[in-house]
CSV table of C-alpha atoms in Angstrom, one decimal:
chain,number,residue,atom,x,y,z
A,1,UNK,CA,-0.1,0.0,0.0
A,2,UNK,CA,2.9,2.3,0.6
A,3,UNK,CA,4.4,1.6,-2.5
A,4,UNK,CA,1.2,2.3,-4.6
A,5,UNK,CA,0.9,5.8,-2.7
A,6,UNK,CA,4.1,6.8,-3.2
A,7,UNK,CA,4.2,5.7,-7.0
A,8,UNK,CA,0.7,8.2,-7.7
A,9,UNK,CA,1.5,10.5,-4.8
A,10,UNK,CA,-2.2,10.6,-3.9
A,11,UNK,CA,-4.6,7.6,-3.9
A,12,UNK,CA,-8.4,7.6,-2.5
A,13,UNK,CA,-9.0,5.3,0.5
A,14,UNK,CA,-11.9,3.8,-1.3
A,15,UNK,CA,-9.7,2.8,-4.0
A,16,UNK,CA,-7.2,1.2,-1.5
A,17,UNK,CA,-10.0,-0.8,-0.1
A,18,UNK,CA,-11.4,-2.1,-3.6
A,19,UNK,CA,-8.1,-3.2,-4.6
A,20,UNK,CA,-5.2,-3.8,-2.2
A,21,UNK,CA,-7.7,-5.1,0.5
A,22,UNK,CA,-10.1,-6.7,-1.5
A,23,UNK,CA,-13.1,-4.6,-0.2
A,24,UNK,CA,-12.0,-5.3,3.6
A,25,UNK,CA,-12.8,-1.9,5.2
A,26,UNK,CA,-11.8,-2.7,8.9
A,27,UNK,CA,-8.6,-3.8,8.1
A,28,UNK,CA,-7.5,-0.9,5.7
A,29,UNK,CA,-8.7,1.3,8.4
A,30,UNK,CA,-6.6,-0.6,11.2
A,31,UNK,CA,-3.4,-0.3,8.8
A,32,UNK,CA,-4.1,3.5,8.2
A,33,UNK,CA,-4.5,4.4,11.9
A,34,UNK,CA,-1.2,2.8,12.7
A,35,UNK,CA,0.8,3.9,9.7
A,36,UNK,CA,-0.6,7.4,10.6
A,37,UNK,CA,0.3,7.0,14.3
A,38,UNK,CA,3.9,6.1,13.1
A,39,UNK,CA,4.1,9.3,11.1
A,40,UNK,CA,4.4,7.5,7.7
A,41,UNK,CA,1.2,8.9,5.9
A,42,UNK,CA,-1.3,11.7,6.1
A,43,UNK,CA,-5.0,10.8,5.6
A,44,UNK,CA,-6.9,14.0,4.2
A,45,UNK,CA,-10.5,14.7,3.2
A,46,UNK,CA,-10.8,17.0,0.0
A,47,UNK,CA,-13.7,18.3,-2.0
A,48,UNK,CA,-14.7,16.6,-5.0
A,49,UNK,CA,-14.8,18.6,-8.2
A,50,UNK,CA,-18.0,20.9,-9.1
A,51,UNK,CA,-17.6,21.3,-12.7
A,52,UNK,CA,-21.0,23.4,-12.4
A,53,UNK,CA,-22.6,20.3,-10.8
A,54,UNK,CA,-25.4,21.1,-8.3
A,55,UNK,CA,-26.2,19.4,-5.1
A,56,UNK,CA,-23.9,19.2,-2.2
A,57,UNK,CA,-20.1,18.7,-2.3
A,58,UNK,CA,-18.8,15.2,-2.0
A,59,UNK,CA,-15.8,15.0,0.2
A,60,UNK,CA,-13.0,12.4,-0.7
A,61,UNK,CA,-10.6,10.7,1.8
A,62,UNK,CA,-7.2,10.6,0.4
A,63,UNK,CA,-4.0,9.0,1.6
A,64,UNK,CA,-0.1,10.5,1.1
A,65,UNK,CA,3.1,9.5,2.3
A,66,UNK,CA,5.3,11.5,4.6
A,67,UNK,CA,9.1,11.9,4.1
A,68,UNK,CA,9.2,9.0,6.6
A,69,UNK,CA,7.0,6.7,4.5
A,70,UNK,CA,8.7,7.7,1.5
A,71,UNK,CA,11.9,6.1,2.5
A,72,UNK,CA,10.2,3.4,4.1
A,73,UNK,CA,8.2,2.4,0.8
A,74,UNK,CA,11.7,2.8,-0.8
A,75,UNK,CA,13.6,0.5,1.6
A,76,UNK,CA,10.6,-2.3,2.1
A,77,UNK,CA,9.1,-2.6,-1.7
A,78,UNK,CA,10.2,-4.5,-5.0
A,79,UNK,CA,9.6,-2.0,-6.9
A,80,UNK,CA,12.3,-0.9,-9.7
A,81,UNK,CA,15.2,1.1,-8.5
A,82,UNK,CA,14.2,4.0,-10.9
A,83,UNK,CA,10.5,4.1,-9.8
A,84,UNK,CA,10.0,7.3,-8.3
A,85,UNK,CA,8.0,7.9,-5.1
A,86,UNK,CA,6.4,11.1,-4.0
A,87,UNK,CA,5.5,12.5,-0.6
A,88,UNK,CA,3.2,15.2,0.1
A,89,UNK,CA,-0.1,16.8,-1.5
A,90,UNK,CA,0.1,19.4,-4.1
A,91,UNK,CA,-2.4,20.9,-6.2
A,92,UNK,CA,-5.4,20.3,-3.6
A,93,UNK,CA,-8.0,21.3,-6.6
A,94,UNK,CA,-6.7,18.3,-8.9
A,95,UNK,CA,-7.0,15.8,-6.2
A,96,UNK,CA,-10.0,13.7,-7.5
A,97,UNK,CA,-8.7,13.7,-10.8
A,98,UNK,CA,-5.2,12.6,-9.6
A,99,UNK,CA,-6.8,9.9,-7.8
A,100,UNK,CA,-8.4,8.7,-11.1
A,101,UNK,CA,-5.0,8.0,-12.5
A,102,UNK,CA,-4.5,5.2,-9.9
A,103,UNK,CA,-7.8,3.7,-11.0
A,104,UNK,CA,-7.0,3.9,-14.7
A,105,UNK,CA,-3.5,2.1,-14.0
A,106,UNK,CA,-5.4,-0.8,-11.9
A,107,UNK,CA,-7.2,-1.3,-15.4
A,108,UNK,CA,-4.4,-1.1,-17.6
A,109,UNK,CA,-1.8,-3.0,-15.5
A,110,UNK,CA,-4.5,-5.9,-15.6
A,111,UNK,CA,-4.4,-5.7,-19.3
A,112,UNK,CA,-0.6,-5.7,-19.3
A,113,UNK,CA,-0.2,-8.6,-17.1
A,114,UNK,CA,-2.4,-10.7,-19.1
A,115,UNK,CA,-0.3,-10.5,-21.9
A,116,UNK,CA,2.9,-11.3,-20.3
A,117,UNK,CA,3.8,-7.9,-19.0
A,118,UNK,CA,6.2,-7.8,-15.8
A,119,UNK,CA,8.0,-5.1,-13.8
A,120,UNK,CA,6.0,-2.6,-14.4
A,121,UNK,CA,7.2,1.2,-13.6
A,122,UNK,CA,5.0,4.1,-13.6
A,123,UNK,CA,5.9,7.7,-14.6
A,124,UNK,CA,3.8,10.4,-13.6
A,125,UNK,CA,3.4,13.6,-15.9
A,126,UNK,CA,5.8,15.6,-13.3
A,127,UNK,CA,8.4,13.2,-14.4
A,128,UNK,CA,7.9,13.0,-17.9
A,129,UNK,CA,7.6,17.0,-18.2
A,130,UNK,CA,11.2,17.4,-16.4
A,131,UNK,CA,13.0,15.2,-18.9
A,132,UNK,CA,11.2,16.6,-21.9
A,133,UNK,CA,12.3,20.0,-20.9
A,134,UNK,CA,15.6,18.8,-20.0
A,135,UNK,CA,16.1,17.4,-23.5
A,136,UNK,CA,14.7,20.6,-25.1
A,137,UNK,CA,17.2,22.5,-23.2
A,138,UNK,CA,20.4,20.7,-24.1
A,139,UNK,CA,19.0,20.6,-27.6
A,140,UNK,CA,18.9,24.6,-27.9
A,141,UNK,CA,22.2,24.9,-26.1
A,142,UNK,CA,23.8,22.5,-28.6
A,143,UNK,CA,22.5,24.3,-31.6
A,144,UNK,CA,20.6,27.7,-30.6
A,145,UNK,CA,20.0,28.6,-34.2
A,146,UNK,CA,17.6,25.4,-34.8
A,147,UNK,CA,13.7,26.5,-34.6
A,148,UNK,CA,12.0,25.3,-31.3
A,149,UNK,CA,9.4,23.4,-33.5
A,150,UNK,CA,12.0,21.3,-34.8
A,151,UNK,CA,13.4,20.6,-31.5
A,152,UNK,CA,10.3,20.0,-30.2
A,153,UNK,CA,9.6,17.3,-32.8
A,154,UNK,CA,12.9,15.5,-32.4
A,155,UNK,CA,12.3,15.4,-28.4
A,156,UNK,CA,9.1,14.0,-28.8
A,157,UNK,CA,10.2,11.2,-31.2
A,158,UNK,CA,13.0,10.4,-28.4
A,159,UNK,CA,10.3,9.9,-25.7
A,160,UNK,CA,7.9,8.2,-28.3
A,161,UNK,CA,5.3,10.9,-27.8
A,162,UNK,CA,3.0,12.8,-30.3
A,163,UNK,CA,3.6,15.9,-31.8
A,164,UNK,CA,0.1,17.7,-32.2
A,165,UNK,CA,-0.3,21.4,-33.2
A,166,UNK,CA,2.9,22.6,-32.1
A,167,UNK,CA,3.0,20.7,-28.9
A,168,UNK,CA,4.0,17.3,-27.4
A,169,UNK,CA,1.5,15.7,-26.1
A,170,UNK,CA,2.3,14.3,-22.6
A,171,UNK,CA,-0.1,12.2,-20.6
A,172,UNK,CA,-1.1,11.8,-17.0
A,173,UNK,CA,1.1,8.4,-16.7
A,174,UNK,CA,3.1,6.1,-18.6
A,175,UNK,CA,3.4,2.5,-17.7
A,176,UNK,CA,6.7,1.0,-18.8
A,177,UNK,CA,6.8,-3.2,-18.5
A,178,UNK,CA,8.9,-6.0,-19.8
A,179,UNK,CA,7.5,-8.9,-22.0
A,180,UNK,CA,9.4,-12.2,-22.5
A,181,UNK,CA,10.9,-13.0,-25.5
A,182,UNK,CA,9.0,-15.1,-28.1
A,183,UNK,CA,11.2,-17.7,-29.2
A,184,UNK,CA,14.4,-19.3,-27.7
A,185,UNK,CA,16.8,-17.6,-30.1
A,186,UNK,CA,16.0,-14.4,-28.7
A,187,UNK,CA,15.8,-15.0,-25.1
A,188,UNK,CA,19.8,-14.6,-24.6
A,189,UNK,CA,19.0,-10.8,-25.6
A,190,UNK,CA,16.8,-10.1,-22.3
A,191,UNK,CA,13.1,-9.2,-22.2
A,192,UNK,CA,11.4,-6.9,-24.6
A,193,UNK,CA,10.2,-3.5,-23.2
A,194,UNK,CA,6.8,-1.7,-23.9
A,195,UNK,CA,4.9,1.4,-22.5
A,196,UNK,CA,1.4,2.4,-22.4
A,197,UNK,CA,0.4,5.9,-22.1
A,198,UNK,CA,-3.2,6.7,-19.8
A,199,UNK,CA,-5.1,9.9,-19.8
A,200,UNK,CA,-8.1,10.7,-17.5
A,201,UNK,CA,-10.3,13.0,-18.7
A,202,UNK,CA,-12.9,15.4,-16.9
A,203,UNK,CA,-15.8,17.3,-17.5
A,204,UNK,CA,-13.5,20.4,-17.6
A,205,UNK,CA,-11.7,19.1,-21.0
A,206,UNK,CA,-12.7,21.3,-24.1
A,207,UNK,CA,-13.5,19.8,-27.3
A,208,UNK,CA,-10.0,20.7,-28.7
A,209,UNK,CA,-8.2,19.6,-25.9
A,210,UNK,CA,-9.9,16.1,-25.8
A,211,UNK,CA,-9.3,15.8,-29.5
A,212,UNK,CA,-5.6,16.4,-29.3
A,213,UNK,CA,-5.5,13.5,-26.6
A,214,UNK,CA,-7.4,11.0,-28.7
A,215,UNK,CA,-5.0,11.9,-31.8
A,216,UNK,CA,-2.1,11.3,-29.5
A,217,UNK,CA,-3.3,7.6,-29.2
A,218,UNK,CA,-3.2,7.4,-25.4
A,219,UNK,CA,-5.6,4.9,-23.5
A,220,UNK,CA,-8.2,7.7,-22.3
A,221,UNK,CA,-10.2,7.1,-19.1
A,222,UNK,CA,-13.2,9.0,-17.9
A,223,UNK,CA,-15.5,8.2,-15.1
A,224,UNK,CA,-19.5,7.7,-15.8
A,225,UNK,CA,-20.2,11.6,-15.0
A,226,UNK,CA,-17.8,12.8,-16.9
A,227,UNK,CA,-18.5,10.6,-20.0
A,228,UNK,CA,-22.1,11.9,-19.7
A,229,UNK,CA,-20.8,15.7,-19.6
A,230,UNK,CA,-18.5,15.3,-22.6
A,231,UNK,CA,-20.4,13.5,-24.9
A,232,UNK,CA,-23.2,16.3,-24.7
A,233,UNK,CA,-20.2,19.0,-25.5
A,234,UNK,CA,-18.9,17.3,-28.4
A,235,UNK,CA,-22.2,16.1,-30.5
A,236,UNK,CA,-20.7,16.3,-33.4
A,237,UNK,CA,-17.5,14.0,-32.7
A,238,UNK,CA,-19.3,11.1,-31.1
A,239,UNK,CA,-16.4,8.9,-32.8
A,240,UNK,CA,-14.3,10.3,-29.7
A,241,UNK,CA,-16.4,9.0,-27.2
A,242,UNK,CA,-16.2,5.2,-28.5
A,243,UNK,CA,-12.4,5.5,-27.5
A,244,UNK,CA,-12.9,6.8,-23.9
A,245,UNK,CA,-12.9,3.8,-21.4
A,246,UNK,CA,-15.0,4.3,-18.2
A,247,UNK,CA,-13.4,4.2,-14.9
């Protein structure tokens, strides 16, 4: 549980109960109380997004790691050494969206593991953006005469990301994994690698933004309520909705 919270920065307790604890709510609550007492996690209740919806504001209980929890998760988990772990909460207004990334990951991970994928590693958009910005900076420093669009297109290819309307499309998360070699002759070369990019849409997405994400080829997810709002907003592009998976 510490490893999952660390990988995604923030996870809703209801999702932890449904996945890691197999809906054993009381057991999860005991563990959370123990870890909180030891100063390893922080449990907070935050407001859900409104997005123009009426009625009472839903509250979401979420878990984040403290610095101590981050260190313990690193020492005790069997995650890849290059897997980044996070501590603390950022952008409270985006917490509901950020918790949905974990839900989308669990769905994608099941699909990846069914086809033999192992050693899953997660990169959140924070990490990807940092790497892309560094790559752009290096290219500009090497050849300051090159146009920015040309540099961005090169960096997009380097990271296997789409370049759409002058910008590099960055997913909410990238899942990297290993696959076994198909035959005995290739096994000496080690495992094959692959990745899947996931994006969680919300009702706040505008048609143009949604279209860019669909064109990017990401595995796109949205909650049932967000899907309903988006469907009404893009009446002329119903084919886009066919590509949106439900959380």
